[in-house]
Short mmCIF file of C-alpha atoms and ligand atoms in Angstrom, two decimals:
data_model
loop_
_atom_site.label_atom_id
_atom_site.label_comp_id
_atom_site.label_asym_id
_atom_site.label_seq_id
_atom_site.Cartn_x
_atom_site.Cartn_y
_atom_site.Cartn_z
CA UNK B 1336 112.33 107.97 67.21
CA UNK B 1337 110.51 107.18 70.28
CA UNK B 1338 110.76 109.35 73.40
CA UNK B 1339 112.78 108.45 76.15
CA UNK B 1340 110.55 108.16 79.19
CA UNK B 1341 111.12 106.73 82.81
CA UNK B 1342 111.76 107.40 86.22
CA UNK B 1343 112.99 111.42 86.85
CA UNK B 1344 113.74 110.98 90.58
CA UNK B 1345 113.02 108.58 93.17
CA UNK B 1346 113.52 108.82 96.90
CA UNK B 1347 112.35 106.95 99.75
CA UNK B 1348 111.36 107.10 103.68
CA UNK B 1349 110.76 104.12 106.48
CA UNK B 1350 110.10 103.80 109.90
CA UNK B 1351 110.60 105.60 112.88
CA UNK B 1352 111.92 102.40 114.45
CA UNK B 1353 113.85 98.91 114.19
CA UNK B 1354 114.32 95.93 115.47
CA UNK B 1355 117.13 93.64 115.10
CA UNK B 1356 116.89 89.89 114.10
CA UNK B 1357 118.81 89.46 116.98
CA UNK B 1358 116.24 90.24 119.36
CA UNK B 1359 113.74 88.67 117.39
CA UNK B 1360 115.55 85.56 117.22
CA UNK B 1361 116.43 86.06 121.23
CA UNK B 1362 112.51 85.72 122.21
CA UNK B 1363 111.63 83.20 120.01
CA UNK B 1364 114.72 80.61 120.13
CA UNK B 1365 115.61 80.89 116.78
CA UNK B 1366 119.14 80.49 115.69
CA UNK B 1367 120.48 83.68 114.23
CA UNK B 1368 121.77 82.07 111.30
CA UNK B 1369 118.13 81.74 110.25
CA UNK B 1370 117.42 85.00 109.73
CA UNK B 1371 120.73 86.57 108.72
CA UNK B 1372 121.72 83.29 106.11
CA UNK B 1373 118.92 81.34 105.79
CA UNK B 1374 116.51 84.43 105.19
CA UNK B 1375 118.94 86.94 104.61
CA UNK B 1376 117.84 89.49 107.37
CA UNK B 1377 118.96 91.96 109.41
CA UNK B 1378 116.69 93.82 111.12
CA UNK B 1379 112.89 95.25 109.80
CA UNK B 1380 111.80 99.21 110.18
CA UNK B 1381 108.76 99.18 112.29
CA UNK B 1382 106.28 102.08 112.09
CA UNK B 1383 105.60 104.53 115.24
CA UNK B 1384 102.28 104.72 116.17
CA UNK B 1385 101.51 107.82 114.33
CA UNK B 1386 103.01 106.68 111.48
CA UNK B 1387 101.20 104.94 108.35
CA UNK B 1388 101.22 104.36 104.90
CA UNK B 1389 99.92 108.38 103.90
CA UNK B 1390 102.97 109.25 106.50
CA UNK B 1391 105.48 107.88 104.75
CA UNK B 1392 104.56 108.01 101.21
CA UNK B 1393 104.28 111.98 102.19
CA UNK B 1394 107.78 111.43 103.64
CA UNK B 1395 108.78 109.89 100.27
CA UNK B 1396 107.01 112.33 98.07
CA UNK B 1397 108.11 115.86 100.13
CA UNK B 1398 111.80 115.43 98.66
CA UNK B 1399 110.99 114.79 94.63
CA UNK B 1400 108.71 117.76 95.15
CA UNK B 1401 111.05 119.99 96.63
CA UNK B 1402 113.62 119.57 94.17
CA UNK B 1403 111.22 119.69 91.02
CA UNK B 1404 108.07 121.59 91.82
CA UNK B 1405 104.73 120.24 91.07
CA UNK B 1406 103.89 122.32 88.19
CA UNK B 1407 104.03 119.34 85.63
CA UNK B 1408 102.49 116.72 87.94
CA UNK B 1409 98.95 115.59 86.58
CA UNK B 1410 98.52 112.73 88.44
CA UNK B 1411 99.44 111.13 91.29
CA UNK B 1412 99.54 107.23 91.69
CA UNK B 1413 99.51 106.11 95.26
CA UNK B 1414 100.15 101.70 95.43
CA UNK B 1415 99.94 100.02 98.25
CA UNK B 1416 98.44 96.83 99.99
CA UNK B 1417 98.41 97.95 103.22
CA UNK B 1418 95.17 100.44 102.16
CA UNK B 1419 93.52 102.49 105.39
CA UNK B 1420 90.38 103.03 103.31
CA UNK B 1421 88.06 100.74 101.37
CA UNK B 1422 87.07 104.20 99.33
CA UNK B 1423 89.45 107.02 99.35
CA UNK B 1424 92.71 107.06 97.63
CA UNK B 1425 95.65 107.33 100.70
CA UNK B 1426 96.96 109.31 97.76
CA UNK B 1427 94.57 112.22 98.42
CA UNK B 1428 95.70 112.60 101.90
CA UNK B 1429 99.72 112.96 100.78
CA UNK B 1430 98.04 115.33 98.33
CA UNK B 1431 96.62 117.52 101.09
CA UNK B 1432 99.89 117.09 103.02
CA UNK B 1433 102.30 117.79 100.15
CA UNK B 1434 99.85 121.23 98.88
CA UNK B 1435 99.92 119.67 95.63
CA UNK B 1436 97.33 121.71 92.66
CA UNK B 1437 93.99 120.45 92.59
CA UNK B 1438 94.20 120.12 88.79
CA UNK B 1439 95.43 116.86 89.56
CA UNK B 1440 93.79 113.28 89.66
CA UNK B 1441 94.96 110.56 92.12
CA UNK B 1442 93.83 107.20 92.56
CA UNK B 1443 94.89 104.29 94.50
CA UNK B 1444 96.29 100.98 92.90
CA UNK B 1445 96.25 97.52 94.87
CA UNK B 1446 97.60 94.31 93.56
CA UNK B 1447 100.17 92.88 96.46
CA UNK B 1448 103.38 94.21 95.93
CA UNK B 1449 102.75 94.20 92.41
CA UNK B 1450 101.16 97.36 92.37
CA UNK B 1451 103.69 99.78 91.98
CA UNK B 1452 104.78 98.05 88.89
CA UNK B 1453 101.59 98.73 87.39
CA UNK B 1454 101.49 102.37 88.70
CA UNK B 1455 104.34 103.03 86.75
CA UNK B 1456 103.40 101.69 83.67
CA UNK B 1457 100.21 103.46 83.67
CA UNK B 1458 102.68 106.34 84.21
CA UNK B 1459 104.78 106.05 81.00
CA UNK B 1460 101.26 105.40 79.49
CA UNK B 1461 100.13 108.45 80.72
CA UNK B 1462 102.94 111.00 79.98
CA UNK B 1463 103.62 108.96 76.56
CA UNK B 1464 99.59 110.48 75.82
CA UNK B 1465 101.39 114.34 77.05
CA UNK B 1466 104.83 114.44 76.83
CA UNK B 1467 104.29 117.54 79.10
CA UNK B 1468 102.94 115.68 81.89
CA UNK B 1469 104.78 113.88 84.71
CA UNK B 1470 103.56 111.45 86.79
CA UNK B 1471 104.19 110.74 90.54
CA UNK B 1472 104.50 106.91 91.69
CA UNK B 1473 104.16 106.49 95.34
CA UNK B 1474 104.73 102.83 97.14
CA UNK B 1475 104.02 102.42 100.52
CA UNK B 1476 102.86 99.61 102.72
CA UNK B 1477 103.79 98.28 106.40
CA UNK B 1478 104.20 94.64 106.27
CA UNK B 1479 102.74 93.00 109.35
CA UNK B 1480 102.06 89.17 109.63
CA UNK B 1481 100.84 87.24 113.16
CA UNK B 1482 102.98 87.59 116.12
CA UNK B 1483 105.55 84.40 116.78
CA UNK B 1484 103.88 82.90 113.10
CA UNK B 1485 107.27 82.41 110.57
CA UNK B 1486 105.92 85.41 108.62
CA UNK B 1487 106.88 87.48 111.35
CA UNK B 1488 110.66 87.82 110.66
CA UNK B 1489 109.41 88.81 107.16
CA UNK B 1490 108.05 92.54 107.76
CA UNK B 1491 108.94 96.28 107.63
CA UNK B 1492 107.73 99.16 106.58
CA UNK B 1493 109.04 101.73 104.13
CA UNK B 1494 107.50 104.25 100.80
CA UNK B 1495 109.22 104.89 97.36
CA UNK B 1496 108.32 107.90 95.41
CA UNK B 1497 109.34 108.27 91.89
CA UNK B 1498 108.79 111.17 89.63
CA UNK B 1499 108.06 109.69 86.17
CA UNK B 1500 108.13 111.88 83.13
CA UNK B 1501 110.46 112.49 79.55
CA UNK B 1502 114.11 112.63 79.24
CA UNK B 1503 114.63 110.48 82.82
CA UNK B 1504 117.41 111.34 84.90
CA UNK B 1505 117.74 107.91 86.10
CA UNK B 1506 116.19 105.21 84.54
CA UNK B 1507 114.34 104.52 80.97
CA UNK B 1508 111.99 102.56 81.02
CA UNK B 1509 111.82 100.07 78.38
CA UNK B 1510 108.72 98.94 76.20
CA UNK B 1511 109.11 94.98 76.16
CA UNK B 1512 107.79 93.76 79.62
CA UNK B 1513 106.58 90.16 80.32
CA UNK B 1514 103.42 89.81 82.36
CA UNK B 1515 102.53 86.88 84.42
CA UNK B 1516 98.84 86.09 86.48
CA UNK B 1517 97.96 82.71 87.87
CA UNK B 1518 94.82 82.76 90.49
CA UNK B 1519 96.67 81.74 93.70
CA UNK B 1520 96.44 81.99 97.56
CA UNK B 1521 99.72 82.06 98.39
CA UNK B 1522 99.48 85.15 100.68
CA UNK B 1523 96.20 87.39 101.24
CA UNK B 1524 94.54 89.78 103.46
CA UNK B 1525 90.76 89.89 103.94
CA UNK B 1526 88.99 93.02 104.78
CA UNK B 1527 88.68 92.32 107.87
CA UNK B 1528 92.35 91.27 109.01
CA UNK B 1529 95.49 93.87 109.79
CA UNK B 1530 97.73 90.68 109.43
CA UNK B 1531 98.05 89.25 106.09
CA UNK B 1532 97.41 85.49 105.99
CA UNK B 1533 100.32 83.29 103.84
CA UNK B 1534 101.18 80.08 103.02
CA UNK B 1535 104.90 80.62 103.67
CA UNK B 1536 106.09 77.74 100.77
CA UNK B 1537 103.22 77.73 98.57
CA UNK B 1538 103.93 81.51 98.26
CA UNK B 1539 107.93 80.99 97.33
CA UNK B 1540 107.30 78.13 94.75
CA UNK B 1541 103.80 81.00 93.28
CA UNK B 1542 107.04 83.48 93.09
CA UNK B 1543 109.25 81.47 91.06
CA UNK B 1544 106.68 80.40 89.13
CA UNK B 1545 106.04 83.99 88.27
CA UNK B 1546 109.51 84.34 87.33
CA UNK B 1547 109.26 81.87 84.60
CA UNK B 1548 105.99 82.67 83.14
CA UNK B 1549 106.85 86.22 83.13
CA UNK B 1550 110.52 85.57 81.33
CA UNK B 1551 108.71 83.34 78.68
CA UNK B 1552 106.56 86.36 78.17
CA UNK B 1553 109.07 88.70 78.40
CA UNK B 1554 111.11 87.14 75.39
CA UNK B 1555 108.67 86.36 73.76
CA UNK B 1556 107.17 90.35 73.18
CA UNK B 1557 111.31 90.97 71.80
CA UNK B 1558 112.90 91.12 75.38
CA UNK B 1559 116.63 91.31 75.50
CA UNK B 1560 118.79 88.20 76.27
CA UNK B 1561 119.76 87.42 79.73
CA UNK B 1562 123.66 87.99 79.75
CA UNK B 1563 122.72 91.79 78.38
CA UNK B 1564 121.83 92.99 81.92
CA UNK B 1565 124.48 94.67 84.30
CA UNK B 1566 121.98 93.50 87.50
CA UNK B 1567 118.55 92.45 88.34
CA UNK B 1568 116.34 94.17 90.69
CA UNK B 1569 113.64 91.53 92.55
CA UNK B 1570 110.75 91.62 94.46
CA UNK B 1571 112.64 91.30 97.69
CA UNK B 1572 109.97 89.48 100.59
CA UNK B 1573 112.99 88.70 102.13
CA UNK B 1574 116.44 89.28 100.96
CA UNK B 1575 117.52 85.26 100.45
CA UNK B 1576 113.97 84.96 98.39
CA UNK B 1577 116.30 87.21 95.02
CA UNK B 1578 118.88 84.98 95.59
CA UNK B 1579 116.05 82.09 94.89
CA UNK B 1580 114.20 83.77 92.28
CA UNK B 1581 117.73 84.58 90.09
CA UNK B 1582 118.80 81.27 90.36
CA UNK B 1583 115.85 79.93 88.78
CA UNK B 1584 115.93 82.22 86.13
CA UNK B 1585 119.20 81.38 85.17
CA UNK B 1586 118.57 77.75 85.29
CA UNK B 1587 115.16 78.00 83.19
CA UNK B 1588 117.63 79.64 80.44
CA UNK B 1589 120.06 76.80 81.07
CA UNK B 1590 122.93 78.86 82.71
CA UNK B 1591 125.01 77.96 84.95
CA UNK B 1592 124.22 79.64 88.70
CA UNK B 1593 127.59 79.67 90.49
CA UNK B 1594 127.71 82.05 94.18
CA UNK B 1595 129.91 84.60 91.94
CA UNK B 1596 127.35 84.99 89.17
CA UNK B 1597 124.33 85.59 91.33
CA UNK B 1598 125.88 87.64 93.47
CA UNK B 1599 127.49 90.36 91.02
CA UNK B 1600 123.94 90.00 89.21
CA UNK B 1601 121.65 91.10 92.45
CA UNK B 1602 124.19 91.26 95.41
CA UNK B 1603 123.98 95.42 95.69
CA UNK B 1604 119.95 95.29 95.46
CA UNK B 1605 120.01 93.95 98.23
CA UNK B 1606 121.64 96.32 101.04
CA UNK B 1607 118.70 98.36 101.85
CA UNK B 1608 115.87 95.53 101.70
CA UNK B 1609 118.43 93.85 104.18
CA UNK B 1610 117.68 95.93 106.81
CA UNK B 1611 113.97 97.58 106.13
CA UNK B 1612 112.43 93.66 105.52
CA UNK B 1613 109.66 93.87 103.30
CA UNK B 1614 107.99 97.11 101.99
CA UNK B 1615 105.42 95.08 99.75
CA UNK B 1616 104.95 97.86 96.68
CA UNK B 1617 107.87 99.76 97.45
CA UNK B 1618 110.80 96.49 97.66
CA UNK B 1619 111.72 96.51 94.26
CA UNK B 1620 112.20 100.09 93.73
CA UNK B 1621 114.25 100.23 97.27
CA UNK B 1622 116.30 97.44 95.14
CA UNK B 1623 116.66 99.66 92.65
CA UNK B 1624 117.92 102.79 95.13
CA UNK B 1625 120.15 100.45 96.57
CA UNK B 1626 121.97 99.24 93.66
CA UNK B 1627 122.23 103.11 92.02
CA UNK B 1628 123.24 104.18 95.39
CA UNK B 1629 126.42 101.56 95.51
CA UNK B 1630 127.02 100.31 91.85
CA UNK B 1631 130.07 102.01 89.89
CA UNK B 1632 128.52 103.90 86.64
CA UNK B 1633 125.85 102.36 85.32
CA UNK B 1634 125.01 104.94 82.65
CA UNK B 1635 123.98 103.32 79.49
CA UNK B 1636 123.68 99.93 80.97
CA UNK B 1637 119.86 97.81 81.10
CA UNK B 1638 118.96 96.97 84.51
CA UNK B 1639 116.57 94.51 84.92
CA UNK B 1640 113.18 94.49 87.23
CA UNK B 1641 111.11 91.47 88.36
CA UNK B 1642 108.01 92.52 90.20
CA UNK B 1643 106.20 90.04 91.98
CA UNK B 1644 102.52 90.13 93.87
CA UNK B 1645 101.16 87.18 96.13
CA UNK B 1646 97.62 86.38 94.50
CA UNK B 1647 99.60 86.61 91.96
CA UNK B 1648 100.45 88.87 89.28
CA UNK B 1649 104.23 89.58 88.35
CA UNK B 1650 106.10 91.65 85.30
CA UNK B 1651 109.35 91.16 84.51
CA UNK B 1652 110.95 94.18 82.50
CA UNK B 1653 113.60 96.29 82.03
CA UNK B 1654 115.17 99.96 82.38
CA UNK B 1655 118.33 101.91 80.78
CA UNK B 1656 120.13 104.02 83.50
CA UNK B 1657 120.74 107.09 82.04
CA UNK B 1658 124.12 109.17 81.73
CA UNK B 1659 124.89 110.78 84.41
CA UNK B 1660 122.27 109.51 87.01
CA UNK B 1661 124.90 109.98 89.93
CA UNK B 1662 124.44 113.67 89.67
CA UNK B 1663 120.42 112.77 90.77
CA UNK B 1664 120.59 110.57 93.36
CA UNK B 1665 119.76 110.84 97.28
CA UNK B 1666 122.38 108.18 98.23
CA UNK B 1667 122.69 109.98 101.36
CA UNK B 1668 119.38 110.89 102.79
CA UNK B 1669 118.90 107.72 101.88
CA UNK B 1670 121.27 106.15 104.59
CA UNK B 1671 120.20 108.60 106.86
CA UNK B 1672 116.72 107.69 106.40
CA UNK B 1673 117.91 104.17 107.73
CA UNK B 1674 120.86 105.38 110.37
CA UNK B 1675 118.25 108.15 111.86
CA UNK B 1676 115.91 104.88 113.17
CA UNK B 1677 115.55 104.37 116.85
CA UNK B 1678 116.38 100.69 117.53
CA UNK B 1679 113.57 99.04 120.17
CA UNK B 1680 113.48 96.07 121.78
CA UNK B 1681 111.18 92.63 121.56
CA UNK B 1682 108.54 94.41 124.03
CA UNK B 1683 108.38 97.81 122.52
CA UNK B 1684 108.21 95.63 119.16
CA UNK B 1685 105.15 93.95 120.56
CA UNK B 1686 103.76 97.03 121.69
CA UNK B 1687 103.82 99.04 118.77
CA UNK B 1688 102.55 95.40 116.81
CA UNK B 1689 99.25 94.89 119.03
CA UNK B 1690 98.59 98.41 119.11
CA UNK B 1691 94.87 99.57 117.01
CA UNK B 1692 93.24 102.75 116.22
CA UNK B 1693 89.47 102.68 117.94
CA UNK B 1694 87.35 101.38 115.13
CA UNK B 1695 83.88 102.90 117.30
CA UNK B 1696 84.13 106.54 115.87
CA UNK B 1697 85.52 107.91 119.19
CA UNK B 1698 88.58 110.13 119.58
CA UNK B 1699 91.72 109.09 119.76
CA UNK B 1700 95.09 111.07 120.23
CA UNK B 1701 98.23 109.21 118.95
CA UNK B 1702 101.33 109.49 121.14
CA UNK B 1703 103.87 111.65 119.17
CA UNK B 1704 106.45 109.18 118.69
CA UNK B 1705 107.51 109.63 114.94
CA UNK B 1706 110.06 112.65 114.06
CA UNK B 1707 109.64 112.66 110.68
CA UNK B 1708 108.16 115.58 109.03
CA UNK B 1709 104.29 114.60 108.76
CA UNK B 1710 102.42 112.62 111.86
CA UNK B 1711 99.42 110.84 112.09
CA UNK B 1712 97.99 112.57 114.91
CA UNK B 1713 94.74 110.64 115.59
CA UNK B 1714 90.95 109.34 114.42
CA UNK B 1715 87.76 111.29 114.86
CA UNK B 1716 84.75 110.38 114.08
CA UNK B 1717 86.17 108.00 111.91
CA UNK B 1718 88.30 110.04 110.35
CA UNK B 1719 91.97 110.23 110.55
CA UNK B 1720 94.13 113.31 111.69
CA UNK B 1721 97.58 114.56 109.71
CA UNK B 1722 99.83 117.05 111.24
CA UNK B 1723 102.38 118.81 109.33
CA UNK B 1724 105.93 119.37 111.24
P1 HMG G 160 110.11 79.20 107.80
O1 HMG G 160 109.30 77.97 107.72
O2 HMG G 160 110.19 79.87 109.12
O3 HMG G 160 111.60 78.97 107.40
O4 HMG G 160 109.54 80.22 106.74
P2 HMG G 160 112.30 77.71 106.67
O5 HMG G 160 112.29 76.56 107.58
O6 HMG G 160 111.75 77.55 105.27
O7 HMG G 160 113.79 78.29 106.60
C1 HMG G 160 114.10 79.37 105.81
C2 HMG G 160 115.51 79.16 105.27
O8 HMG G 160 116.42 79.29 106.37
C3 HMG G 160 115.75 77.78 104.68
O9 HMG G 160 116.63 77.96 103.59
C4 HMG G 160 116.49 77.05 105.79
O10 HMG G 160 117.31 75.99 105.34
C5 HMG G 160 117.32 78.19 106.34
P3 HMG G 160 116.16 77.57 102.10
O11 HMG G 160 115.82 76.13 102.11
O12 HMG G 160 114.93 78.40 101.83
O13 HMG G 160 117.32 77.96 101.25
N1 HMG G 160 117.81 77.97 107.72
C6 HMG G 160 119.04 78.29 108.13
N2 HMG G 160 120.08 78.83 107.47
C7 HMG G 160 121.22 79.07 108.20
N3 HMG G 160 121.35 78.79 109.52
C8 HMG G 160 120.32 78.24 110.22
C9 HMG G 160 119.09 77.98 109.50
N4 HMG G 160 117.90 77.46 109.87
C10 HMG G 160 117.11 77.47 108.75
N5 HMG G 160 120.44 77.98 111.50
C11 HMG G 160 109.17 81.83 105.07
C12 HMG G 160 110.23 81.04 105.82
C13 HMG G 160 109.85 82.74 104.07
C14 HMG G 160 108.26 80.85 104.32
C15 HMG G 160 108.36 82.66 106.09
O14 HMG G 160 109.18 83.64 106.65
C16 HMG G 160 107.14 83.32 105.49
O15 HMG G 160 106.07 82.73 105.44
N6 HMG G 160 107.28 84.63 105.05
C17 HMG G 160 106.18 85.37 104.46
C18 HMG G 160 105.91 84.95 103.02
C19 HMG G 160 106.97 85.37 102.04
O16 HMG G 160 107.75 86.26 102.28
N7 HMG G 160 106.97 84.71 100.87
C20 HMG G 160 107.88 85.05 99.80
C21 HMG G 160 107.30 84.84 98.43
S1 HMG G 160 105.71 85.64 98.24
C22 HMG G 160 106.07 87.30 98.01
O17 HMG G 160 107.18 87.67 97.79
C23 HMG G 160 104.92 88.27 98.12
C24 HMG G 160 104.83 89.02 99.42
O18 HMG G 160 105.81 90.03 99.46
C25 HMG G 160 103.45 89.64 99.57
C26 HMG G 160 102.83 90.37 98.42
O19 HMG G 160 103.06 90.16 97.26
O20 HMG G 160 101.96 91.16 98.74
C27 HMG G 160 105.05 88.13 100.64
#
């Protein structure tokens, strides 16, 4: 029989601050109904200025750690497309921060938001090789497009860390997975750019794209049918954008894709993406929070996971939540990592948007404006400062 291998324990952290549609939509004339129907968003987390990606994936990570030691942990997998370092692994910072052994390797993983998705099936590759071994997945990007371009109502800023090892508390991860990569530029970020660059349609019709090849695939390596799944878990750019994807996966298997359907399918993945916006690596697994978080028992039931990243690569695969999962989750430090956000306006938005880190080697102090419990504290000399609360 083959082990049962997945995700142990996830948890997740997001900005120190958000801003609401509403004031979005107030200083750029939008009507509201764009962002919370025709996009499907509420508000986005943005990041302090001593906040980052190695802030919050530390965030993330501090909690799984905590609650299961780091004796078994081997490696550490830190994804993200939002990287602060052509060379080093962000991962080795959260290592420093989190006192982790050094008998451990960590590496960095980039492939859009698909990256996650592959860190975790290295993962179950890894601890399938030592059973004894666990693995720990972190996600973590800040989403940040032009100011006033349509992007722009699109980001937010959150990490996912998930503990991945034998006999899962939450979620098995299943062998058949369908695998998608067409050579597109639908959404990219050169070197030299903070903002990504995207091609706002182009990129939707790459997605859904995606979604087909990587069903096709996806049955054809022995996949389960479609009506098997108790809910589907997207890549979640925007909230609407799972809403588009399921719909065309229904309709490529020639079902029928009434409101009811679609939303019992993917309606409860969506509550935390709703209000974060887009966390790049880390959407799809806050999809997957949300719907454990809300959904009555899942135990036993397959759960279903499309991953998608812009360029593009996508899997489509799927998970068994395990018996008695409830007794594992962090529904509520998860709410209170969203509830605990300060809410700012347009111009504090703006601020925090056009602010940079001196790129000249000289020093820099960061104003403390994060509360969470690790702070980017500045750059010297090129190289950047954590603090420990
Ligand atoms: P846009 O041009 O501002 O918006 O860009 P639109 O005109 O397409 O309108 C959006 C929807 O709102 C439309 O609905 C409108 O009808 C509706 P749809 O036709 O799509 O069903 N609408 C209204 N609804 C109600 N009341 C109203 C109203 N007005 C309009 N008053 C776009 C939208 C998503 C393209 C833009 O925000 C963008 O470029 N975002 C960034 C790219 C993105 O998120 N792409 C998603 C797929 S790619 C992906 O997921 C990968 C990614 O995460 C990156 C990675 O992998 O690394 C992005």
């Amino acid at each position: 029989m083959s082990i049962s291998i997945g995700i142990h324990d996830l948890s997740f952290a997001t900005g120190e601050f958000v801003l609401a549609h509403t004031a979005l939509a107030a200083h750029n004339g939008t009507d509201i109904g764009k962002y919370h129907v025709g996009i499907g968003q509420e508000s986005m987390s943005v990041p302090a200025a001593d906040e980052d990606i190695v802030t919050l994936g530390a965030a993330a990570a501090a909690p799984v750690i905590a609650r299961h030691g780091a004796s078994r942990i081997r490696t550490v997998i830190f994804a993200t497309e939002s990287s602060i370092d052509q060379a080093k692994a962000a991962g080795v910072y959260v290592h420093s921060l989190l006192g982790l052994p050094s008998a451990v390797r960590v590496v960095e993983l980039k492939q859009a938001c698909y990256g996650a998705t592959a860190a975790l099936q290295f993962a179950v590759g890894l601890v399938r090789r030592d059973p004894a071994q666990q693995v720990l997945v972190i996600a973590s990007d800040v989403s940040k497009y032009e100011l006033d371009s349509p992007g722009e109502a699109t980001q937010g800023a959150a990490a996912v860390a998930m503990l991945v090892g034998v006999d899962p508390a939450l979620v098995r991860i299943e062998d058949p997975s369908g695998v998608f990569t067409a050579d597109v530029m639908d959404f990219w970020r050169p070197n030299y750019r903070d903002e990504a660059l995207v091609d706002g349609q182009e990129s939707v019709n790459a997605y859904l794209q995606a979604v087909e090849g990587t069903w096709k695939d996806y049955s054809e390596q022995g996949g389960r049918s479609l009506d098997e799944f108790a809910a589907f878990c997207y890549h979640q750019p925007f909230t609407k954008m799972a809403y588009k994807a399921h719909r065309h996966l229904l309709n490529t298997c020639g079902h029928d894709t009434d409101q009811d359907r679609v939303a019992r399918d993917l309606g409860l993945t969506t509550a935390y993406n709703r209000v974060i916006g887009n966390s790049y690596t880390a959407s799809v697994y806050l999809g997957l929070a949300a719907l454990l978080d809300q959904a009555d028992d899942l135990g036993g039931r397959p759960v279903a996971f499309l991953s998608y990243g812009s360029g593009s690569v996508a899997e489509f695969f799927a998970g068994t939540v395990a018996a008695g999962y409830r007794d594992h989750l962090r529904t509520k430090e998860h709410r209170a990592a969203i509830e605990r956000r300060t809410p700012v306006d347009y111009a504090g938005y703006r601020a925090l948007h056009e602010q940079r880190l001196p790129t000249d080697g000289s020093d820099h102090a960061t104003p403390a404006q994060s509360t969470g419990p690790y702070r980017l504290a500045g750059i010297s000399g090129h190289k950047r400062i954590y603090e420990t609360r």
